[in-house]
Amino acid sequence: MKKSAFFTAASICLCLLIVTLTRSEEAQKITDVGDLNHRSGKIGAYRALIIGINKYKDYNIPSLVTARKDAEETAKLLKELYGFQTKLLLDDKATQKAVFNALRELAETTEENDSVLIYYAGHGELDTVYNDGWWIPSDAKFGDLLTYLENTQMQKAIRSMKARHVLLISDSCYSGTLFGQETRALPPVINERYYLSLYNEKSRWGMTSGNKEPVQDDGTGGHSIFAYQLLKALRENEKPFISTQEIYTRIAPIVGNNSEQTPICKPIRNVGDQGGQFVFVSAVGTTTTTLLKISVTPTPTTLPKIPVTVKTTTTTLPEREPPVAPSRENDKKSFTNSIGMTFVYIPPGEFMMGSPENEPERYDDEKQHKVKLTKGFYMQTTEVTQGQWKAVTGNNPSGFKNCGDNCPVENVSWNDAQEFMKKLSQKEKKEYRLPTETEWEYAARAGTTTAYFWGDRADCSKANYGNGYSDECKGKNPGETMKVGSFTPNAYGLYDMHGNVWEWCQDWYGDYASGSVTDPIGPSSGSNRVNRG
């Protein structure tokens, strides 16, 4: 299978110029809920500092049972489901100095569009003289307050952050001393406007497992009672957004009814809260996230030469195990939107991305490596058609119109595709995007390991190849695009993953990873975008 990169200098440079000129304005407000996602580039980074301490250096400080596991699972869930960049400090790594430095680093490096979450699970202490709370780092000395981390240090760090939103979650004893007096009720109607209003105003909130009392170190599934319910609420959320207060409203009664502790969720005092709230933005392919197959511009007079493998002898390719087709879970999970675009579910899994070194016509950048996709996604069964493009944009840029509205749309840039998806997302009230290159190849292979999903030999009865590509197909294929879905689909029910037209991917073009990777999204920047076909 082949990859390629198309250079779109004019359109990409224009886009970068617009972003540069409007950055400060975008930091002030987002007006379109379609921009409230991790791929828009407008919501900044979601960053998390996660601290979990079971073991303490001073034997007079008793060990905990659940704190480390709570922290590890929280970091994993935030990264996989909500797009966080996470830093994890566990046990002997969570010293007073390490926590202090990590907080200071956040204060120094956060940008005005960022959202920051600080999570602490470990021992806490109440200072009855100052009526203030303390975190107890792993190297603390029992009873020596100078070796602890007082709440005022948290407040100072949070107050110094440029971030739009900061949320402190503390699962420790005596953690309820941070808060101001203000409480806010959930509105009777929670809609897109609610999330936009929360996101657009600066916030500094905290959520704790208790007030000024000890909290339990046991619960369910090896987690504390508070952490278990927090993780459950985040994991079971099926909406593209969920607010801090929505989570708290779900979990507080359960925690309170099953323990002697009283969870709190309020703005933190004296740190600059301006009435907003931390909004968790989903980063996974839920039922509202769908992937489109959008064509790359072909040449004006001939079908683009699709770089696929032609097997010339039976001895030049390595021995391969028979392909194992994936389960047809997508037979039960498919849908068609209002303009006739049909999507099938692609389940998560692992595969070898790239091609073996002795595969004919292999490109040098196709280094094989193991990839794991932890989340399933929906993918359009065909390319976006000219009729579907017109239904959304009102125009048709295509050069080939021999099969009318059923031809794949082409002559579109990567930026054209982004604008199309933005309009489609608004129209359908779902998030649509291009597949990453990994998602594209995983879906194209459909459980196979051969050059094509049907085997190692080009077959003009199974794909529309350009007349200059394969001698076997000269004069047999029309030399122009064909109606989408004209050939047999692969095991996932996807058409034209070989031939007909190139298809845009989301990624910047760059080298593959050198080892095994999980959920790769490609380089963070570049000058070319990947297309596959």
Coordinates of C-alpha atoms in Angstrom, one line a residue:
M1 CA 0.0 0.0 0.0
K2 CA 1.3 3.4 -0.9
K3 CA 1.3 6.8 0.7
S4 CA 1.9 10.2 -1.0
A5 CA 2.0 13.9 -0.1
F6 CA 0.4 16.7 -2.0
F7 CA 1.9 20.2 -1.7
T8 CA -0.7 22.9 -1.1
A9 CA 1.5 25.9 -0.5
A10 CA -0.9 28.7 -1.5
S11 CA -3.9 27.5 0.4
I12 CA -1.9 26.4 3.5
C13 CA 0.1 29.6 3.7
L14 CA -3.1 31.6 3.4
C15 CA -4.6 29.6 6.3
L16 CA -1.6 30.2 8.5
L17 CA -1.7 33.9 7.8
I18 CA -5.3 34.1 8.9
V19 CA -4.6 32.2 12.1
T20 CA -1.7 34.4 12.9
L21 CA -3.6 37.6 12.4
T22 CA -6.7 36.5 14.4
R23 CA -5.0 34.5 17.2
S24 CA -5.5 37.1 20.0
E25 CA -9.1 37.5 18.9
E26 CA -9.7 33.7 19.0
A27 CA -8.2 33.5 22.4
Q28 CA -11.0 35.8 23.6
K29 CA -14.0 34.0 22.3
I30 CA -15.3 31.0 20.2
T31 CA -18.6 31.8 18.5
D32 CA -19.1 28.5 16.6
V33 CA -19.6 25.3 18.5
G34 CA -18.1 23.5 15.5
D35 CA -14.8 25.0 16.6
L36 CA -15.1 23.5 20.1
N37 CA -13.1 20.3 19.3
H38 CA -9.5 19.2 19.4
R39 CA -8.9 19.3 15.7
S40 CA -10.0 22.9 15.1
G41 CA -6.8 24.4 16.5
K42 CA -8.8 27.0 18.4
I43 CA -9.2 25.6 21.8
G44 CA -5.6 25.2 22.8
A45 CA -3.9 22.3 24.5
Y46 CA -5.5 20.3 27.2
R47 CA -2.8 19.6 29.8
A48 CA -3.0 17.5 33.0
L49 CA -0.6 17.1 36.0
I50 CA -1.6 13.8 37.7
I51 CA -0.2 12.9 41.1
G52 CA -0.8 9.6 43.0
I53 CA 1.0 8.5 46.1
N54 CA 0.6 5.1 47.8
K55 CA 4.0 4.8 49.4
Y56 CA 5.7 7.4 51.7
K57 CA 9.3 7.5 52.6
D58 CA 8.5 8.1 56.3
Y59 CA 7.2 4.9 57.8
N60 CA 5.1 7.0 60.3
I61 CA 2.9 8.0 57.3
P62 CA 0.8 5.0 56.5
S63 CA 0.6 3.7 53.0
L64 CA -2.5 4.1 50.9
V65 CA -4.1 1.5 48.7
T66 CA -5.9 3.2 45.8
A67 CA -4.2 6.6 45.2
R68 CA -1.6 5.3 42.6
K69 CA -4.1 3.3 40.6
D70 CA -6.6 6.2 40.7
A71 CA -3.9 8.5 39.2
E72 CA -2.8 6.1 36.6
E73 CA -6.3 5.3 35.4
T74 CA -7.2 9.0 35.4
A75 CA -4.2 9.9 33.3
K76 CA -4.9 7.1 30.8
L77 CA -8.6 8.0 30.4
L78 CA -7.9 11.8 30.0
K79 CA -5.3 11.1 27.3
E80 CA -7.4 8.5 25.4
L81 CA -10.9 9.9 25.6
Y82 CA -10.4 13.7 26.0
G83 CA -7.1 14.5 24.2
F84 CA -5.0 15.6 27.2
Q85 CA -1.2 15.9 27.3
T86 CA -0.5 14.2 30.7
K87 CA 2.4 14.3 33.2
L88 CA 2.3 11.6 35.8
L89 CA 4.1 11.8 39.2
L90 CA 3.7 8.6 41.2
D91 CA 5.0 7.5 44.7
D92 CA 8.7 8.3 45.1
K93 CA 8.6 10.6 42.0
A94 CA 6.0 12.8 43.7
T95 CA 8.4 14.6 46.1
Q96 CA 7.8 18.1 47.4
K97 CA 10.4 19.5 45.0
A98 CA 9.0 17.6 42.0
V99 CA 5.4 18.7 42.6
F100 CA 6.5 22.3 43.2
N101 CA 8.6 22.3 40.0
A102 CA 5.7 20.7 38.0
L103 CA 3.3 23.4 39.2
R104 CA 5.7 26.1 38.4
E105 CA 6.4 24.7 34.9
L106 CA 2.6 24.8 34.2
A107 CA 2.5 28.4 35.4
E108 CA 5.4 29.3 33.1
T109 CA 4.4 27.4 30.0
T110 CA 0.6 27.5 29.7
E111 CA -0.9 29.6 26.9
E112 CA -4.1 31.7 27.1
N113 CA -6.1 29.1 25.1
D114 CA -5.0 26.1 27.2
S115 CA -7.1 24.2 29.7
V116 CA -5.2 22.7 32.7
L117 CA -6.3 19.9 35.0
I118 CA -4.4 19.2 38.3
Y119 CA -5.3 15.9 40.0
Y120 CA -4.0 14.8 43.4
A121 CA -4.6 11.5 45.2
G122 CA -2.7 11.0 48.4
H123 CA -2.7 12.0 52.1
G124 CA -3.9 15.4 53.2
E125 CA -3.6 17.3 56.5
L126 CA -5.6 20.1 58.1
D127 CA -3.8 23.0 59.9
T128 CA -6.1 23.9 62.7
V129 CA -4.1 27.0 63.6
Y130 CA -4.4 28.6 60.1
N131 CA -7.5 26.6 59.1
D132 CA -5.7 25.6 55.9
G133 CA -5.1 22.3 54.1
W134 CA -1.9 20.6 53.0
W135 CA -0.9 17.9 50.5
I136 CA 1.6 15.4 51.8
P137 CA 4.3 14.6 49.2
S138 CA 6.1 11.2 49.2
D139 CA 9.2 12.5 50.9
A140 CA 7.4 14.4 53.7
K141 CA 8.4 14.0 57.3
F142 CA 5.5 13.1 59.6
G143 CA 4.3 16.2 61.5
D144 CA 6.7 18.6 59.8
L145 CA 4.6 21.1 57.9
L146 CA 7.6 22.6 56.2
T147 CA 7.9 19.3 54.2
Y148 CA 4.3 19.4 53.1
L149 CA 2.6 21.4 50.3
E150 CA 0.1 23.9 51.5
N151 CA -3.0 24.9 49.6
T152 CA -1.7 28.4 49.2
Q153 CA 1.0 27.0 46.9
M154 CA -1.8 25.6 44.7
Q155 CA -3.5 28.9 44.7
K156 CA -0.4 30.8 43.8
A157 CA 0.4 28.4 40.9
I158 CA -3.2 28.5 39.5
R159 CA -3.3 32.3 39.8
S160 CA -0.1 32.6 37.8
M161 CA -1.3 30.5 34.9
K162 CA -2.3 32.2 31.6
A163 CA -4.6 29.3 30.8
R164 CA -8.3 30.0 30.0
H165 CA -9.4 27.2 32.4
V166 CA -7.9 25.5 35.4
L167 CA -9.5 22.6 37.3
L168 CA -8.1 21.2 40.5
I169 CA -9.3 17.7 41.5
S170 CA -8.2 16.6 44.9
D171 CA -9.0 13.2 46.4
S172 CA -7.4 13.7 49.8
C173 CA -8.4 14.4 53.4
Y174 CA -9.1 18.0 54.4
S175 CA -9.2 19.3 50.8
G176 CA -12.2 21.6 51.2
T177 CA -10.3 24.7 52.4
L178 CA -9.6 26.1 48.9
F179 CA -13.0 27.4 48.0
G180 CA -14.9 30.6 47.8
Q181 CA -18.6 31.0 48.7
E182 CA -20.2 31.0 45.3
T183 CA -22.2 28.1 44.1
R184 CA -24.0 27.8 40.7
A185 CA -26.9 25.6 39.7
L186 CA -27.1 23.8 36.4
P187 CA -29.4 25.5 33.9
P188 CA -32.7 23.8 33.1
V189 CA -31.6 23.4 29.4
I190 CA -28.1 22.2 28.6
N191 CA -27.3 22.9 24.9
E192 CA -24.5 24.1 22.7
R193 CA -24.9 27.7 23.9
Y194 CA -24.4 26.5 27.5
Y195 CA -21.0 24.9 26.7
L196 CA -19.9 27.9 24.6
S197 CA -20.7 30.3 27.4
L198 CA -18.8 28.2 29.9
Y199 CA -15.8 27.8 27.7
N200 CA -15.5 31.4 26.6
E201 CA -15.2 32.8 30.2
K202 CA -12.1 32.2 32.2
S203 CA -12.5 29.7 35.1
R204 CA -10.6 28.5 38.1
W205 CA -12.5 25.7 39.7
G206 CA -11.9 22.8 42.1
M207 CA -13.6 19.5 42.8
T208 CA -12.8 17.5 45.9
S209 CA -13.7 14.2 47.4
G210 CA -14.6 15.8 50.7
N211 CA -14.6 18.9 52.8
K212 CA -12.7 19.3 56.1
E213 CA -12.9 15.6 57.0
P214 CA -11.0 12.4 56.3
V215 CA -11.9 10.6 53.1
Q216 CA -12.1 6.9 52.4
D217 CA -9.2 5.0 50.8
D218 CA -11.4 2.1 49.5
G219 CA -14.3 1.7 47.2
T220 CA -14.9 -0.3 44.0
G221 CA -12.5 -1.9 41.5
G222 CA -9.4 -0.9 43.4
H223 CA -10.3 2.7 43.3
S224 CA -11.4 5.1 46.0
I225 CA -15.2 5.7 46.1
F226 CA -14.7 9.2 44.7
A227 CA -12.2 8.2 41.9
Y228 CA -14.4 5.3 40.8
Q229 CA -17.4 7.5 40.3
L230 CA -15.3 10.3 38.6
L231 CA -13.8 7.8 36.2
K232 CA -17.2 6.2 35.5
A233 CA -18.8 9.6 34.7
L234 CA -16.0 10.5 32.3
R235 CA -15.9 7.1 30.7
E236 CA -19.6 6.7 30.2
N237 CA -20.1 10.2 28.8
E238 CA -21.3 9.9 25.1
K239 CA -21.7 13.6 24.4
P240 CA -19.0 15.7 22.6
F241 CA -18.8 17.9 25.8
I242 CA -19.3 17.6 29.5
S243 CA -18.9 20.3 32.1
T244 CA -17.3 20.0 35.5
Q245 CA -20.6 20.7 37.3
E246 CA -22.4 18.0 35.3
I247 CA -19.8 15.5 36.4
Y248 CA -20.1 16.7 40.0
T249 CA -23.9 16.6 40.0
R250 CA -23.8 12.9 38.9
I251 CA -21.2 11.7 41.4
A252 CA -21.7 13.7 44.5
P253 CA -24.9 12.1 45.7
I254 CA -23.5 8.6 45.2
V255 CA -20.3 9.4 47.1
G256 CA -22.2 11.1 49.9
N257 CA -24.7 8.2 50.2
N258 CA -22.0 5.6 50.5
S259 CA -19.5 7.4 52.8
E260 CA -19.1 10.0 55.5
Q261 CA -17.5 12.5 53.1
T262 CA -19.1 15.5 51.4
P263 CA -17.7 16.2 47.9
I264 CA -17.4 19.9 46.9
C265 CA -17.3 21.6 43.5
K266 CA -16.9 25.4 43.4
P267 CA -14.7 28.2 42.1
I268 CA -11.4 28.5 43.9
R269 CA -11.0 31.7 45.8
N270 CA -8.5 34.5 45.0
V271 CA -7.2 33.0 41.7
G272 CA -9.0 35.0 39.0
D273 CA -12.1 33.0 38.2
Q274 CA -14.4 35.0 35.8
G275 CA -17.5 32.9 35.7
G276 CA -16.6 30.1 33.1
Q277 CA -16.1 26.5 33.8
F278 CA -13.8 23.6 32.6
V279 CA -15.4 21.8 29.7
F280 CA -14.2 18.3 28.8
V281 CA -14.1 17.9 25.0
S282 CA -14.3 14.4 23.7
A283 CA -11.4 13.3 21.4
V284 CA -12.7 9.9 20.3
G285 CA -14.8 8.5 17.5
T286 CA -18.1 8.3 19.3
T287 CA -21.4 8.1 17.4
T288 CA -21.1 11.8 16.7
T289 CA -17.6 11.5 15.0
T290 CA -17.4 10.3 11.4
L291 CA -14.6 10.2 8.9
L292 CA -15.0 11.3 5.3
K293 CA -13.3 10.0 2.1
I294 CA -12.5 13.2 0.1
S295 CA -10.7 13.0 -3.2
V296 CA -7.5 14.7 -4.2
T297 CA -7.3 16.7 -7.5
P298 CA -6.6 14.4 -10.5
T299 CA -4.9 15.7 -13.7
P300 CA -7.3 17.4 -16.1
T301 CA -7.2 14.9 -18.9
T302 CA -6.3 11.5 -17.3
L303 CA -7.0 9.6 -14.2
P304 CA -4.2 10.0 -11.7
K305 CA -1.7 7.2 -11.6
I306 CA -2.5 5.4 -8.3
P307 CA 0.8 3.8 -6.9
V308 CA -0.2 0.2 -6.2
T309 CA 1.9 -2.9 -6.3
V310 CA 2.0 -5.2 -9.4
K311 CA 3.3 -8.7 -8.6
T312 CA 5.4 -9.9 -11.6
T313 CA 6.6 -13.3 -10.4
T314 CA 5.7 -15.7 -7.6
T315 CA 9.2 -15.5 -6.0
T316 CA 9.7 -11.8 -5.4
L317 CA 7.3 -11.4 -2.5
P318 CA 7.8 -12.8 1.0
E319 CA 5.7 -15.7 2.3
R320 CA 2.5 -14.3 3.9
E321 CA 0.1 -15.9 6.3
P322 CA -3.5 -16.1 4.9
P323 CA -5.3 -12.9 5.7
V324 CA -7.8 -12.9 8.5
A325 CA -10.9 -10.8 7.8
P326 CA -12.0 -8.7 10.7
S327 CA -15.4 -9.3 12.4
R328 CA -18.2 -7.7 10.6
E329 CA -19.3 -5.7 13.6
N330 CA -20.0 -2.8 11.2
D331 CA -23.0 -4.8 9.8
K332 CA -24.8 -3.9 13.0
K333 CA -23.3 -0.4 13.3
S334 CA -24.0 1.8 10.3
F335 CA -26.0 4.9 9.5
T336 CA -26.9 7.2 6.6
N337 CA -27.1 11.0 7.2
S338 CA -29.6 13.4 5.7
I339 CA -27.7 13.8 2.4
G340 CA -27.2 10.1 1.7
M341 CA -23.7 9.6 3.0
T342 CA -23.4 6.1 4.5
F343 CA -21.0 5.2 7.3
V344 CA -19.9 1.9 8.7
Y345 CA -18.2 1.2 12.1
I346 CA -14.5 0.2 12.0
P347 CA -13.6 -1.5 15.3
P348 CA -10.4 -0.9 17.2
G349 CA -7.4 -3.3 16.7
E350 CA -3.7 -3.7 15.9
F351 CA -2.0 -4.1 12.5
M352 CA 1.3 -3.8 10.7
M353 CA 1.4 -0.4 8.9
G354 CA 3.6 0.0 5.9
S355 CA 5.0 -2.5 3.4
P356 CA 7.7 -5.2 3.4
E357 CA 11.0 -4.1 1.9
N358 CA 10.8 -6.6 -1.0
E359 CA 7.3 -5.6 -2.1
P360 CA 7.6 -4.4 -5.8
E361 CA 7.2 -0.6 -6.4
R362 CA 7.4 0.0 -2.6
Y363 CA 8.3 3.6 -1.6
D364 CA 11.2 4.2 0.8
D365 CA 8.9 5.9 3.3
E366 CA 6.7 2.8 3.9
K367 CA 8.7 1.4 6.8
Q368 CA 6.7 -1.4 8.6
H369 CA 5.8 -0.8 12.2
K370 CA 3.1 -2.1 14.6
V371 CA 0.2 0.3 15.3
K372 CA -2.6 0.0 17.8
L373 CA -5.9 1.8 17.5
T374 CA -7.7 1.9 20.8
K375 CA -11.0 3.4 19.6
G376 CA -13.3 2.5 16.8
F377 CA -14.6 5.0 14.3
Y378 CA -17.2 5.5 11.6
M379 CA -16.0 5.8 8.0
Q380 CA -17.8 6.7 4.9
T381 CA -18.3 3.7 2.6
T382 CA -17.5 5.7 -0.6
E383 CA -15.7 8.8 -1.6
V384 CA -17.7 12.0 -1.1
T385 CA -19.7 12.3 -4.3
Q386 CA -20.3 15.4 -6.4
G387 CA -23.9 15.4 -5.4
Q388 CA -23.1 15.3 -1.7
W389 CA -20.5 18.1 -2.2
K390 CA -23.1 20.3 -4.0
A391 CA -25.7 19.6 -1.3
V392 CA -23.3 21.1 1.3
T393 CA -21.4 23.8 -0.6
G394 CA -23.6 24.7 -3.5
N395 CA -20.8 24.2 -6.0
N396 CA -19.0 21.5 -7.9
P397 CA -15.3 21.9 -8.7
S398 CA -14.9 18.5 -10.4
G399 CA -13.3 18.0 -13.8
F400 CA -14.9 14.6 -14.5
K401 CA -18.7 14.7 -14.7
N402 CA -19.3 11.6 -16.8
C403 CA -21.4 9.9 -14.1
G404 CA -23.1 13.0 -12.8
D405 CA -23.8 13.3 -9.1
N406 CA -22.5 9.8 -8.4
C407 CA -18.9 10.6 -9.5
P408 CA -16.4 11.3 -6.7
V409 CA -15.9 15.0 -6.2
E410 CA -12.3 16.0 -7.1
N411 CA -10.2 19.2 -7.8
V412 CA -10.5 20.0 -4.1
S413 CA -7.6 21.1 -1.8
W414 CA -7.1 19.9 1.7
N415 CA -8.4 23.2 2.9
D416 CA -11.5 22.9 0.7
A417 CA -12.1 19.6 2.5
Q418 CA -11.8 21.2 5.9
E419 CA -14.4 23.9 5.0
F420 CA -16.7 21.2 3.6
M421 CA -16.5 19.2 6.9
K422 CA -17.1 22.3 9.0
K423 CA -20.3 23.0 7.1
L424 CA -21.4 19.4 7.1
S425 CA -20.8 19.2 10.9
Q426 CA -23.0 22.2 11.4
K427 CA -25.7 20.8 9.1
E428 CA -25.8 17.4 10.7
K429 CA -25.0 18.3 14.3
K430 CA -22.2 15.7 14.3
E431 CA -18.4 16.0 14.1
Y432 CA -17.0 15.0 10.7
R433 CA -13.3 14.9 9.9
L434 CA -10.8 13.3 7.6
P435 CA -9.2 10.0 8.8
T436 CA -5.7 10.0 10.1
E437 CA -3.3 8.1 7.8
T438 CA -3.2 5.3 10.3
E439 CA -7.0 5.1 10.3
W440 CA -7.1 5.1 6.5
E441 CA -4.6 2.3 6.1
Y442 CA -6.2 0.2 8.9
A443 CA -9.6 0.6 7.2
A444 CA -8.2 -0.1 3.8
R445 CA -6.4 -3.3 4.8
A446 CA -9.5 -4.6 6.6
G447 CA -7.5 -7.3 8.3
T448 CA -5.3 -8.3 5.3
T449 CA -1.6 -8.1 4.9
T450 CA -1.3 -8.1 1.1
A451 CA -0.7 -5.2 -1.3
Y452 CA -4.4 -5.1 -2.0
F453 CA -7.3 -6.3 0.1
W454 CA -7.8 -9.1 -2.4
G455 CA -4.2 -10.2 -2.8
D456 CA -0.8 -9.2 -4.3
R457 CA -1.7 -8.8 -8.0
A458 CA -3.4 -5.7 -9.6
D459 CA -6.8 -6.6 -10.9
C460 CA -8.6 -4.2 -13.2
S461 CA -11.9 -5.9 -12.4
K462 CA -11.6 -4.9 -8.8
A463 CA -10.4 -1.2 -9.1
N464 CA -10.4 1.7 -11.5
Y465 CA -6.7 2.1 -12.5
G466 CA -5.3 4.8 -14.7
N467 CA -4.5 3.6 -18.2
G468 CA -0.8 4.3 -17.8
Y469 CA -0.5 2.4 -14.5
S470 CA -1.1 -1.3 -15.2
D471 CA -0.5 -3.1 -18.6
E472 CA -3.2 -5.5 -17.6
C473 CA -5.8 -2.7 -17.4
K474 CA -4.9 -0.8 -20.6
G475 CA -8.1 -0.2 -22.6
K476 CA -10.3 -2.0 -20.0
N477 CA -10.9 1.0 -17.7
P478 CA -12.4 4.2 -18.9
G479 CA -9.5 6.6 -18.3
E480 CA -11.7 8.8 -16.1
T481 CA -13.4 8.6 -12.7
M482 CA -16.1 6.0 -12.3
K483 CA -19.3 6.0 -10.3
V484 CA -18.5 5.4 -6.6
G485 CA -19.1 1.9 -5.4
S486 CA -18.7 0.3 -8.8
F487 CA -16.4 -2.4 -7.5
T488 CA -16.4 -5.0 -4.7
P489 CA -15.9 -3.5 -1.2
N490 CA -13.4 -4.8 1.3
A491 CA -14.3 -6.7 4.4
Y492 CA -15.3 -3.6 6.2
G493 CA -17.7 -2.6 3.5
L494 CA -15.5 0.2 2.1
Y495 CA -15.4 1.0 -1.6
D496 CA -12.6 2.4 -3.8
M497 CA -9.8 2.2 -1.2
H498 CA -7.7 1.2 -4.3
G499 CA -8.0 3.2 -7.5
N500 CA -10.5 5.8 -8.8
V501 CA -9.0 8.8 -7.0
W502 CA -6.6 9.8 -4.3
E503 CA -8.1 10.5 -0.9
W504 CA -7.0 13.2 1.6
C505 CA -5.9 12.3 5.1
Q506 CA -5.7 14.6 8.1
D507 CA -2.0 14.2 8.8
W508 CA 1.0 16.3 7.8
Y509 CA 3.4 14.3 5.7
G510 CA 6.3 12.9 7.7
D511 CA 8.4 9.8 8.6
Y512 CA 6.7 6.8 10.2
A513 CA 7.6 5.9 13.8
S514 CA 10.5 3.6 14.4
G515 CA 8.7 1.3 16.8
S516 CA 5.3 0.3 18.0
V517 CA 2.8 3.2 18.5
T518 CA -0.7 3.7 19.8
D519 CA -3.2 6.1 18.1
P520 CA -0.6 8.1 16.1
I521 CA -1.8 11.4 14.6
G522 CA 1.2 12.2 12.5
P523 CA 3.7 15.2 12.8
S524 CA 2.6 18.3 14.5
S525 CA 3.6 20.5 11.5
G526 CA 4.8 20.4 8.0
S527 CA 4.3 21.7 4.4
N528 CA 2.6 18.7 2.8
R529 CA -0.5 16.7 3.6
V530 CA -0.8 13.0 3.2
N531 CA -3.1 11.4 0.6
R532 CA -3.8 7.7 0.1
G533 CA -5.4 5.7 -2.6

